[in-house]
Short mmCIF file of N, CA and C in Angstrom, two decimals:
data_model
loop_
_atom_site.label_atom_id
_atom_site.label_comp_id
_atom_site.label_asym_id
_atom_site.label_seq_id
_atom_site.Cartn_x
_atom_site.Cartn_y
_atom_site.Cartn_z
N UNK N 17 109.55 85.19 110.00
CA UNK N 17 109.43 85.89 111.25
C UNK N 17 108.86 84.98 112.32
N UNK N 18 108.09 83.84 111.81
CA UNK N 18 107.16 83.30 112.86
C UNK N 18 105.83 83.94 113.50
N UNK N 19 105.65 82.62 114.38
CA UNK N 19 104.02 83.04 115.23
C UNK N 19 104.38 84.52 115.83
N UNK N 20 103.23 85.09 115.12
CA UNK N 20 102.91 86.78 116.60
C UNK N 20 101.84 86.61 117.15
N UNK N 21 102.15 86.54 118.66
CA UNK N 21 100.82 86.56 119.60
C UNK N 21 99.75 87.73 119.65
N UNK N 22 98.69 87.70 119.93
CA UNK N 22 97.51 88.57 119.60
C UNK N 22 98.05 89.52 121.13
N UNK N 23 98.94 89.07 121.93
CA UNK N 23 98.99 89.70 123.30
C UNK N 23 100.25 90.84 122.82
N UNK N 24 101.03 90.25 121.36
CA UNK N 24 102.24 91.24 120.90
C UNK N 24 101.87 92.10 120.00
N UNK N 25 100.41 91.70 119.42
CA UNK N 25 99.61 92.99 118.69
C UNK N 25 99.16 93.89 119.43
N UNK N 26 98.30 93.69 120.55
CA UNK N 26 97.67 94.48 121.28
C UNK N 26 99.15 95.72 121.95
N UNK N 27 100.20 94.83 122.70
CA UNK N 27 100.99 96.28 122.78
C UNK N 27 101.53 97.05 121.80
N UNK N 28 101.78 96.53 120.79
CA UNK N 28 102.00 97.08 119.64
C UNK N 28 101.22 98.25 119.53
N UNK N 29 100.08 97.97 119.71
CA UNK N 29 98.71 98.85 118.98
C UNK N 29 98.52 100.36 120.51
N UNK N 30 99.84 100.22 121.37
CA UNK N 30 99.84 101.04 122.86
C UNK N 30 101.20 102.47 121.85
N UNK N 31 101.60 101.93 121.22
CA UNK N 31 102.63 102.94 120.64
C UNK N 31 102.77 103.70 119.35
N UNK N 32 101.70 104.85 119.18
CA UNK N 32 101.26 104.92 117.80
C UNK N 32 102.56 105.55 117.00
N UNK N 33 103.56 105.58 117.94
CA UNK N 33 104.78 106.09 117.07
C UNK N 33 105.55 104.94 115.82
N UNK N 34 104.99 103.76 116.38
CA UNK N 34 105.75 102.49 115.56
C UNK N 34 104.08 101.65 114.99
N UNK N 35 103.46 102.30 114.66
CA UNK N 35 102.37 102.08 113.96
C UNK N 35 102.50 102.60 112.45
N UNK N 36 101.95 101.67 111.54
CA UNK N 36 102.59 102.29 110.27
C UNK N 36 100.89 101.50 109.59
N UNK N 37 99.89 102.78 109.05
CA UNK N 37 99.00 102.00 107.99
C UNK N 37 99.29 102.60 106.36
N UNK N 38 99.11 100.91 105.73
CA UNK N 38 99.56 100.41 104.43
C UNK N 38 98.13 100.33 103.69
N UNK N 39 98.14 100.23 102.67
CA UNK N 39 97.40 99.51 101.56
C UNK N 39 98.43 98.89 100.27
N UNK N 40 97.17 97.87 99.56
CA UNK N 40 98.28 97.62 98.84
C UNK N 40 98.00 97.85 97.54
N UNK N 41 97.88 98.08 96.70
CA UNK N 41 97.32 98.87 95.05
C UNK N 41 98.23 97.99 93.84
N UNK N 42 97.37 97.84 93.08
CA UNK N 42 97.41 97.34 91.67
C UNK N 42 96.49 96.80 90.87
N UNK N 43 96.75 96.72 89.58
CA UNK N 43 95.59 96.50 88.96
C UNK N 43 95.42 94.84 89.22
N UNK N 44 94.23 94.34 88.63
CA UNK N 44 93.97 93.18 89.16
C UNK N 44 95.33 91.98 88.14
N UNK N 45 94.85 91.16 89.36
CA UNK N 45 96.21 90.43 89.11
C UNK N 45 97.45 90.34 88.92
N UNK N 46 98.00 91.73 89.04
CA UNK N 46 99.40 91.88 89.66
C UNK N 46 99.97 91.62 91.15
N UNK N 47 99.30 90.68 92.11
CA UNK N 47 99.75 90.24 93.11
C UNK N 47 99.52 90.83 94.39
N UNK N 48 98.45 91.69 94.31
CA UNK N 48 98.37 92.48 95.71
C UNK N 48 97.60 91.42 96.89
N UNK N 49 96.84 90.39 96.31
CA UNK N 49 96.58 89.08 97.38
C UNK N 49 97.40 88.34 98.00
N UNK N 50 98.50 87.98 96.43
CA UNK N 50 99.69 87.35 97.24
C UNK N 50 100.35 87.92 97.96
N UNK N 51 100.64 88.99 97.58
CA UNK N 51 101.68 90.16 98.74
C UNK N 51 101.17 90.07 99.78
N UNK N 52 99.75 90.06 99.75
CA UNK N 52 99.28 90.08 101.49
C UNK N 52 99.10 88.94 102.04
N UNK N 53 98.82 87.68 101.20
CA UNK N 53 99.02 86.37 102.14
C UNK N 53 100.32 86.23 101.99
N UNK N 54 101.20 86.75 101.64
CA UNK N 54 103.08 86.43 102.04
C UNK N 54 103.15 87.12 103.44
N UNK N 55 102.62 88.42 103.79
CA UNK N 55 102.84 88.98 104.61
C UNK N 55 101.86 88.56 105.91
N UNK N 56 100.96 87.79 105.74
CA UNK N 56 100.09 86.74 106.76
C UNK N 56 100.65 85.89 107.29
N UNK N 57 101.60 85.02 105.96
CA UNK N 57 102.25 84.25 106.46
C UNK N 57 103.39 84.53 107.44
N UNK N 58 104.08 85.77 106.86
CA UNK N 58 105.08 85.91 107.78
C UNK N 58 105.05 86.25 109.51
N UNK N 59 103.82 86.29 109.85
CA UNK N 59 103.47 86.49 111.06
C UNK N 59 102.75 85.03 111.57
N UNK N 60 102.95 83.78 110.65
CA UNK N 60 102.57 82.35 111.36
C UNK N 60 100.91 82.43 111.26
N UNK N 61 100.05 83.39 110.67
CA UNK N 61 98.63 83.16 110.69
C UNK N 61 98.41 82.23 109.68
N UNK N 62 98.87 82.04 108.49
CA UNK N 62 98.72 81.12 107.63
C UNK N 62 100.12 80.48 107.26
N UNK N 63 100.22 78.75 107.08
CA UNK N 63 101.47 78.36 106.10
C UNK N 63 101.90 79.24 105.15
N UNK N 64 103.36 79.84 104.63
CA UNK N 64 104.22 79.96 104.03
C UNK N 64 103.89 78.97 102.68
N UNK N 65 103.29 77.91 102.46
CA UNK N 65 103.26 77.23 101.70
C UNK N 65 101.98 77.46 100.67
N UNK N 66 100.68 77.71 101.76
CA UNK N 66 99.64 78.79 101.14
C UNK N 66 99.59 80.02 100.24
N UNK N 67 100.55 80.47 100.92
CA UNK N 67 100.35 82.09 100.38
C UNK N 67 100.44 82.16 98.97
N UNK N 68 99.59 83.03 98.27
CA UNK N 68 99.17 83.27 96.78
C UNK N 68 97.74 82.18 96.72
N UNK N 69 97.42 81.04 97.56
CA UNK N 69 96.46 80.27 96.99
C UNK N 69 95.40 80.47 98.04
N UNK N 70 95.59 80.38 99.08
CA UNK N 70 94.59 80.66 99.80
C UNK N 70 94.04 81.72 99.88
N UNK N 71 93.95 83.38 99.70
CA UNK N 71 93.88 84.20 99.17
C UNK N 71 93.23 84.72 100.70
N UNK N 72 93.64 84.39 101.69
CA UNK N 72 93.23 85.01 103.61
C UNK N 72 92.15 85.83 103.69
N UNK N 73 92.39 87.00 102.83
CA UNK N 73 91.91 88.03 103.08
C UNK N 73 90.76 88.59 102.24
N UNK N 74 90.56 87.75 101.23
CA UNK N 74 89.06 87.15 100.84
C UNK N 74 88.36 86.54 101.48
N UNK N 75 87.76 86.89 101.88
CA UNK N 75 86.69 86.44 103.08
C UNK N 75 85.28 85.91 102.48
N UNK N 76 84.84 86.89 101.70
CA UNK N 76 83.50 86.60 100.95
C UNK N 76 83.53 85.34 100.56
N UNK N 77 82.59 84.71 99.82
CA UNK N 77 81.91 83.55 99.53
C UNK N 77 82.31 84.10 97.71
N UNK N 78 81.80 84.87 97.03
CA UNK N 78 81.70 85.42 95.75
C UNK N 78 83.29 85.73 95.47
N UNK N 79 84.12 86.39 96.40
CA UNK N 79 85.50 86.37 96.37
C UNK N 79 86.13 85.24 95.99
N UNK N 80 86.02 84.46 96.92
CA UNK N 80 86.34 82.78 96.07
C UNK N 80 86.35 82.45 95.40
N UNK N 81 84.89 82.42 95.08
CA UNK N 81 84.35 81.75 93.54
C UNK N 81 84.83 82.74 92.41
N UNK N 82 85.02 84.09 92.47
CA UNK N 82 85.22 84.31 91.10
C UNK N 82 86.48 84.94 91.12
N UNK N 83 87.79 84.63 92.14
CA UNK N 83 89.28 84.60 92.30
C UNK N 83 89.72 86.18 92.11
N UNK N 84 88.75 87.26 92.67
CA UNK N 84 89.07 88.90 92.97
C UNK N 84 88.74 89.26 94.06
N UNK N 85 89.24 90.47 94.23
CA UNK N 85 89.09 90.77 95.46
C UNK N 85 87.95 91.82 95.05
N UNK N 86 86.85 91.65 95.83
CA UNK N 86 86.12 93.08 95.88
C UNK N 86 85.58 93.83 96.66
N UNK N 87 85.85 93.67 97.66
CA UNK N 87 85.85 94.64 98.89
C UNK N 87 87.32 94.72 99.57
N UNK N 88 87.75 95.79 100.10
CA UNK N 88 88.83 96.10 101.15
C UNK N 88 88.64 95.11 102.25
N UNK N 89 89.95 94.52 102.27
CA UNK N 89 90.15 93.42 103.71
C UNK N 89 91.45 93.90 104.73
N UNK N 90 91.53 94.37 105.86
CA UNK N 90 92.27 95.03 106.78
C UNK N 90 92.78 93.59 107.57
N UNK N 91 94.21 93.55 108.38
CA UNK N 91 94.57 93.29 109.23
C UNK N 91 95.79 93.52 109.55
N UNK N 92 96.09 93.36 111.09
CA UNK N 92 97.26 93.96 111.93
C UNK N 92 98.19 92.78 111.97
N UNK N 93 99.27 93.70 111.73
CA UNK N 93 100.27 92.62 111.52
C UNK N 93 101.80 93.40 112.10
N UNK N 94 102.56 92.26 112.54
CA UNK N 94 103.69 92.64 113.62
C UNK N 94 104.76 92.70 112.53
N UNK N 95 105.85 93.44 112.66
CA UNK N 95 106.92 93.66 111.67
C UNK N 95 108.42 94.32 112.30
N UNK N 96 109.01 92.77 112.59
CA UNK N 96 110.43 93.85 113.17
C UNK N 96 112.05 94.17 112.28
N UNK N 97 111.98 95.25 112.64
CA UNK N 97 113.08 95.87 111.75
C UNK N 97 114.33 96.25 112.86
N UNK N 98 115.28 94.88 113.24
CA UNK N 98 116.29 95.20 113.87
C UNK N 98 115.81 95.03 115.46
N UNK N 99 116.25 96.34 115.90
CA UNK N 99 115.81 96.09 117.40
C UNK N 99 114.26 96.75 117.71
N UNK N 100 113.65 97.53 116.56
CA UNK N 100 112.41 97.91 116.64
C UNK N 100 111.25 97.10 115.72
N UNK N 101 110.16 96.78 116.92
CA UNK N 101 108.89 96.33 116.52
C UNK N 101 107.47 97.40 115.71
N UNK N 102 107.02 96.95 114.81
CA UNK N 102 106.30 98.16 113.98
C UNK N 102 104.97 96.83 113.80
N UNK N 103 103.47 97.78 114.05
CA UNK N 103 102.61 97.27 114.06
C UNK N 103 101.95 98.01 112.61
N UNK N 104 101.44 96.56 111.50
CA UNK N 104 101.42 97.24 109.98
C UNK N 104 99.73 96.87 110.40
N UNK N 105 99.19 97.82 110.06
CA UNK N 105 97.95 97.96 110.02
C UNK N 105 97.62 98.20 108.48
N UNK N 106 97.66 96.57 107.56
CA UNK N 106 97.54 96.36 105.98
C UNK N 106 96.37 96.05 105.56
N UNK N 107 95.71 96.96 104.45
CA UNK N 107 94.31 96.86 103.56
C UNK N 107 95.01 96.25 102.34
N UNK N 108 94.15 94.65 101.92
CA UNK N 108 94.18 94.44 100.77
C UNK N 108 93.27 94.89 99.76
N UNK N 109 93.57 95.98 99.16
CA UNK N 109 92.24 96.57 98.20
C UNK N 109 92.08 96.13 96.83
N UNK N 110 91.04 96.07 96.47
CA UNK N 110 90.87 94.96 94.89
C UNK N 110 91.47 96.03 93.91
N UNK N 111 91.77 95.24 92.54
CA UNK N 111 92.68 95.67 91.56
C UNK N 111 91.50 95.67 90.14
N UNK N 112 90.43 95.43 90.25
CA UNK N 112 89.45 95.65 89.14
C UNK N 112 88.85 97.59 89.22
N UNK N 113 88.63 97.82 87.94
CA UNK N 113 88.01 98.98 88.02
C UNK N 113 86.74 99.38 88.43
N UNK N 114 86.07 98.39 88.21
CA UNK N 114 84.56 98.09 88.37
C UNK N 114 84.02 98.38 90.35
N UNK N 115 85.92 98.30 91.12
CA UNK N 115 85.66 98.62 92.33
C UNK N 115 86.31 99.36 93.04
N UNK N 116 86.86 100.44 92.24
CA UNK N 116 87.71 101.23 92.56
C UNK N 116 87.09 103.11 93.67
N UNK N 117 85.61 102.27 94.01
CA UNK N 117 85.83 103.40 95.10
C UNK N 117 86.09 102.65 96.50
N UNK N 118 86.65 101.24 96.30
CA UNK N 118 87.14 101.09 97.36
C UNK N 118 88.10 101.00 97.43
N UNK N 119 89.21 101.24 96.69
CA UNK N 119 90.37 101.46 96.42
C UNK N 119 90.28 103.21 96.76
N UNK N 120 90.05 104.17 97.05
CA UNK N 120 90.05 105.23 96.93
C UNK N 120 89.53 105.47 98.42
N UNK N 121 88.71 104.83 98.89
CA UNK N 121 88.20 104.81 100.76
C UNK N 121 89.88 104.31 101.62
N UNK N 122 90.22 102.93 101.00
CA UNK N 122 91.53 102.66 101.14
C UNK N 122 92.79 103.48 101.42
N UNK N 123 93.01 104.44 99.92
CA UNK N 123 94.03 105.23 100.08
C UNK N 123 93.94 106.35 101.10
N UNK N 124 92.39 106.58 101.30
CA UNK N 124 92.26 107.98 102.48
C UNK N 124 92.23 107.14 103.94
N UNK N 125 92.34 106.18 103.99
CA UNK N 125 92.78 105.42 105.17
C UNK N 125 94.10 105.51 105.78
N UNK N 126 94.82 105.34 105.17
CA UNK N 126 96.30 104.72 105.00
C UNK N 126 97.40 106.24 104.91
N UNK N 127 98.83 106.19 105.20
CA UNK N 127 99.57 107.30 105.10
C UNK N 127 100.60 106.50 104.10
N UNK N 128 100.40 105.43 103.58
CA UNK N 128 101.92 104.75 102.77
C UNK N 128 100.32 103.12 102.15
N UNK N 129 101.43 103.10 101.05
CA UNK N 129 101.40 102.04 99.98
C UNK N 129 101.78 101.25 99.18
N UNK N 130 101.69 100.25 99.23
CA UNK N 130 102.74 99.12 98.37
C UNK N 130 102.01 99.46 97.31
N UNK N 131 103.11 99.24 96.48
CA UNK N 131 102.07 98.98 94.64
C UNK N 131 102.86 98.28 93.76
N UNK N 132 101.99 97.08 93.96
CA UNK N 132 102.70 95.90 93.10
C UNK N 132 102.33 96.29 91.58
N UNK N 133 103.08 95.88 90.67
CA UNK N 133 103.00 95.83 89.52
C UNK N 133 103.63 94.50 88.66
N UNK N 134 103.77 93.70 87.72
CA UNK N 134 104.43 93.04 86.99
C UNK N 134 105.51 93.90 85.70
N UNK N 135 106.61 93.18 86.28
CA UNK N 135 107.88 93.88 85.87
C UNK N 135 107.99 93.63 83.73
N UNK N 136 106.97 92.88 83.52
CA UNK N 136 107.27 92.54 81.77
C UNK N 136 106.21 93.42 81.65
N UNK N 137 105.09 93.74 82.03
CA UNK N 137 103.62 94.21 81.63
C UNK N 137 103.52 95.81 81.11
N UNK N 138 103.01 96.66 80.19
CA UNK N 138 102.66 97.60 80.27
C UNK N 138 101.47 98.08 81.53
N UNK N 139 101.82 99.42 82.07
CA UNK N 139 101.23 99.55 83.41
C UNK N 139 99.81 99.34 82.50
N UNK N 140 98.53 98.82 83.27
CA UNK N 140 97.51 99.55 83.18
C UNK N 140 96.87 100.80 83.27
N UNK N 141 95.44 100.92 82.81
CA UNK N 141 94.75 101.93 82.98
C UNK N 141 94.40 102.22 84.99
N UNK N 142 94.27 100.74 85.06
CA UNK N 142 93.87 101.19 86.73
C UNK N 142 95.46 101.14 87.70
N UNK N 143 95.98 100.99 87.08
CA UNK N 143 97.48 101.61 88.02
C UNK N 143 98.05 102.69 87.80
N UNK N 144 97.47 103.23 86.86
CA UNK N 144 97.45 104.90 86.44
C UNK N 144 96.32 105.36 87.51
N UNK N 145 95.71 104.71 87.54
CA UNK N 145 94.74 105.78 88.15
C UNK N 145 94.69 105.19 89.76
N UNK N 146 95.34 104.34 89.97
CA UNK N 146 95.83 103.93 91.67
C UNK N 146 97.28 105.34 91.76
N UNK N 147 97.95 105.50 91.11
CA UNK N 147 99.18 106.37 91.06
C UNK N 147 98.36 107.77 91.26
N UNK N 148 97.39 108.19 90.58
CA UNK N 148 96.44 109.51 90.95
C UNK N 148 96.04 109.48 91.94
N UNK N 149 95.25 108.33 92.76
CA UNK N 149 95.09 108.08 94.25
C UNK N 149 95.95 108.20 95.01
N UNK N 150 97.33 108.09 95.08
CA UNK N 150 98.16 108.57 95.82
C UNK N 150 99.05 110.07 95.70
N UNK N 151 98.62 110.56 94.75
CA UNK N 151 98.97 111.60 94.20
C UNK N 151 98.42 112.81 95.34
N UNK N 152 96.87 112.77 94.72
CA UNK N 152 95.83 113.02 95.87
C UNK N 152 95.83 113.43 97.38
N UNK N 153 96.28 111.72 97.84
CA UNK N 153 96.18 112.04 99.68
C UNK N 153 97.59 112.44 99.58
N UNK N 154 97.74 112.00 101.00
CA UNK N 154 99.32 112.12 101.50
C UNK N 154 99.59 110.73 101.65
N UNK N 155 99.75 110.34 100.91
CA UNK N 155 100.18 108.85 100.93
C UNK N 155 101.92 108.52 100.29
N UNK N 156 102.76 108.18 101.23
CA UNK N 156 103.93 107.37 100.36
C UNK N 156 103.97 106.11 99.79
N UNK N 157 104.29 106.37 98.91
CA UNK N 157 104.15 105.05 97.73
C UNK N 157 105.35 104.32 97.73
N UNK N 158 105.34 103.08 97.92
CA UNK N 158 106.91 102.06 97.95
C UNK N 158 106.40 101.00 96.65
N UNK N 159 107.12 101.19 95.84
CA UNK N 159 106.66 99.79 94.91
C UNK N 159 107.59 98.90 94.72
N UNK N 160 106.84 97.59 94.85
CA UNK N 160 107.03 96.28 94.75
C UNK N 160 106.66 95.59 93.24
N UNK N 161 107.70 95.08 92.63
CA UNK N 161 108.13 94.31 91.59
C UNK N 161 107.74 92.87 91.67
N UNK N 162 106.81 92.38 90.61
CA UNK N 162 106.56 90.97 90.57
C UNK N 162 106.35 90.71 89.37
N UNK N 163 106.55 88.77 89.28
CA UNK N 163 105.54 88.66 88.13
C UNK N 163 105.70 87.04 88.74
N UNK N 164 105.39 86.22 87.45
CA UNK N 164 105.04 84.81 87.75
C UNK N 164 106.40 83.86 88.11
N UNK N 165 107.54 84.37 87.38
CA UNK N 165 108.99 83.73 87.19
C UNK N 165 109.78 84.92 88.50
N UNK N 166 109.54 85.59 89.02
CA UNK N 166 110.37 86.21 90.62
C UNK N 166 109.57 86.43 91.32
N UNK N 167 109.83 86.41 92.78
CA UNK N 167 108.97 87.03 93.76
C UNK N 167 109.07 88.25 93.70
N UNK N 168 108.28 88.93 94.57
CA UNK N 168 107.72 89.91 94.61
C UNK N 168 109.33 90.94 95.08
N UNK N 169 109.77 92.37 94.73
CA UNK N 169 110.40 92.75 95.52
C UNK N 169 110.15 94.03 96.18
N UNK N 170 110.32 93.94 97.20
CA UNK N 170 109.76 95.15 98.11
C UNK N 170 111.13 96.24 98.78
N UNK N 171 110.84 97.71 99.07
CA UNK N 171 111.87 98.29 99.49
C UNK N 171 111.89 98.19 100.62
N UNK N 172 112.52 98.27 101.55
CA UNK N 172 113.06 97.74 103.52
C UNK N 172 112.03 99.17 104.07
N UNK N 173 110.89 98.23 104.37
CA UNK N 173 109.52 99.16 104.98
C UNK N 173 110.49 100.14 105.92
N UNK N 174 111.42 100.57 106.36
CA UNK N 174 112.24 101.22 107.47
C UNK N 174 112.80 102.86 106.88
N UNK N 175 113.13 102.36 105.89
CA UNK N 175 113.89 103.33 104.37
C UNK N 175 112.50 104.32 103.69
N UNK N 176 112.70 105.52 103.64
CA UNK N 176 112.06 106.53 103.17
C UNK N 176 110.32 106.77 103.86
N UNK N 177 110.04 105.91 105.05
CA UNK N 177 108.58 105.46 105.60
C UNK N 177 107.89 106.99 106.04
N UNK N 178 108.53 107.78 105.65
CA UNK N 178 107.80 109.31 105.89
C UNK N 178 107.91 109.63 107.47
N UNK N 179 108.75 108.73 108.75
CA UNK N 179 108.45 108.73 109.85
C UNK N 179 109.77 109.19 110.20
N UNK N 180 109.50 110.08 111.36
CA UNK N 180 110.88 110.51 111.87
C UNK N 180 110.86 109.50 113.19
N UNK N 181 112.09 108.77 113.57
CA UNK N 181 111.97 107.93 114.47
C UNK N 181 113.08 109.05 115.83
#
């Protein structure tokens, strides 16, 4: 997609009809960091070449060092579909159980959700219970397919988004 200017977020953020907030859910280490530094990248905030290693949206110091996410990390991000611009207002929420009431502050944030999973893996216990979290709110759920040998695959954010345009 390239660079988005902070001047093409801000109007973005003037039209709450093409505003869309996400989170992204899975258990740990099924890719919900990378999904979100792919989707960093695609707006030019970080190299394309980064994404999955630099982990953006770990911010903490302890995040780093011990390669999880454990607090919710938010940012706005530009997304065009055709001739319409959509401002994704995306929470990366951690995938350990040990922090799953912020995974649950997350889902009552948000009206839609990615949920990565790995396509060889039996689901986990905490993607069972990320699937009850959306059960819960009013949240639409889109899931995204990964593992180490394919990228990630996602459904066309445009298709089933709960939004009447």
């Amino acid at each position: 997609m390239g660079h988005t200017s902070l001047d093409k977020i801000k109007a973005l953020q003037k039209n709450p009809a093409n505003v869309r907030n996400l989170c992204i859910l899975a258990h740990v280490d099924h890719g919900k960091t990378t999904l979100a530094d792919s989707l960093v990248a695609s707006n030019g905030i970080i190299s394309s070449r980064l994404a999955g290693k630099l982990r953006y949206l770990d911010s903490r110091e302890d995040e780093q060092i011990r390669g999880i996410t454990m607090k919710s990390s938010a940012i706005s991000l530009h997304y065009a579909a055709g001739e319409k611009d959509y401002l994704i207002n995306l929470i990366d929420s951690p995938g350990h159980v040990d922090f799953s009431s912020e995974v649950s502050t997350a889902v009552n944030a948000v009206t839609g959700s990615l949920f990565t999973s790995k396509v060889l893996e039996d689901r986990a216990v905490k993607e069972e219970r990320a699937e009850e979290d959306k059960e819960e709110g009013d949240v639409k759920p889109a899931e995204c397919l990964g593992s180490e040998q394919y990228p990630a695959v996602c459904p066309d954010p445009q298709q089933e988004d709960g939004h009447q345009d």
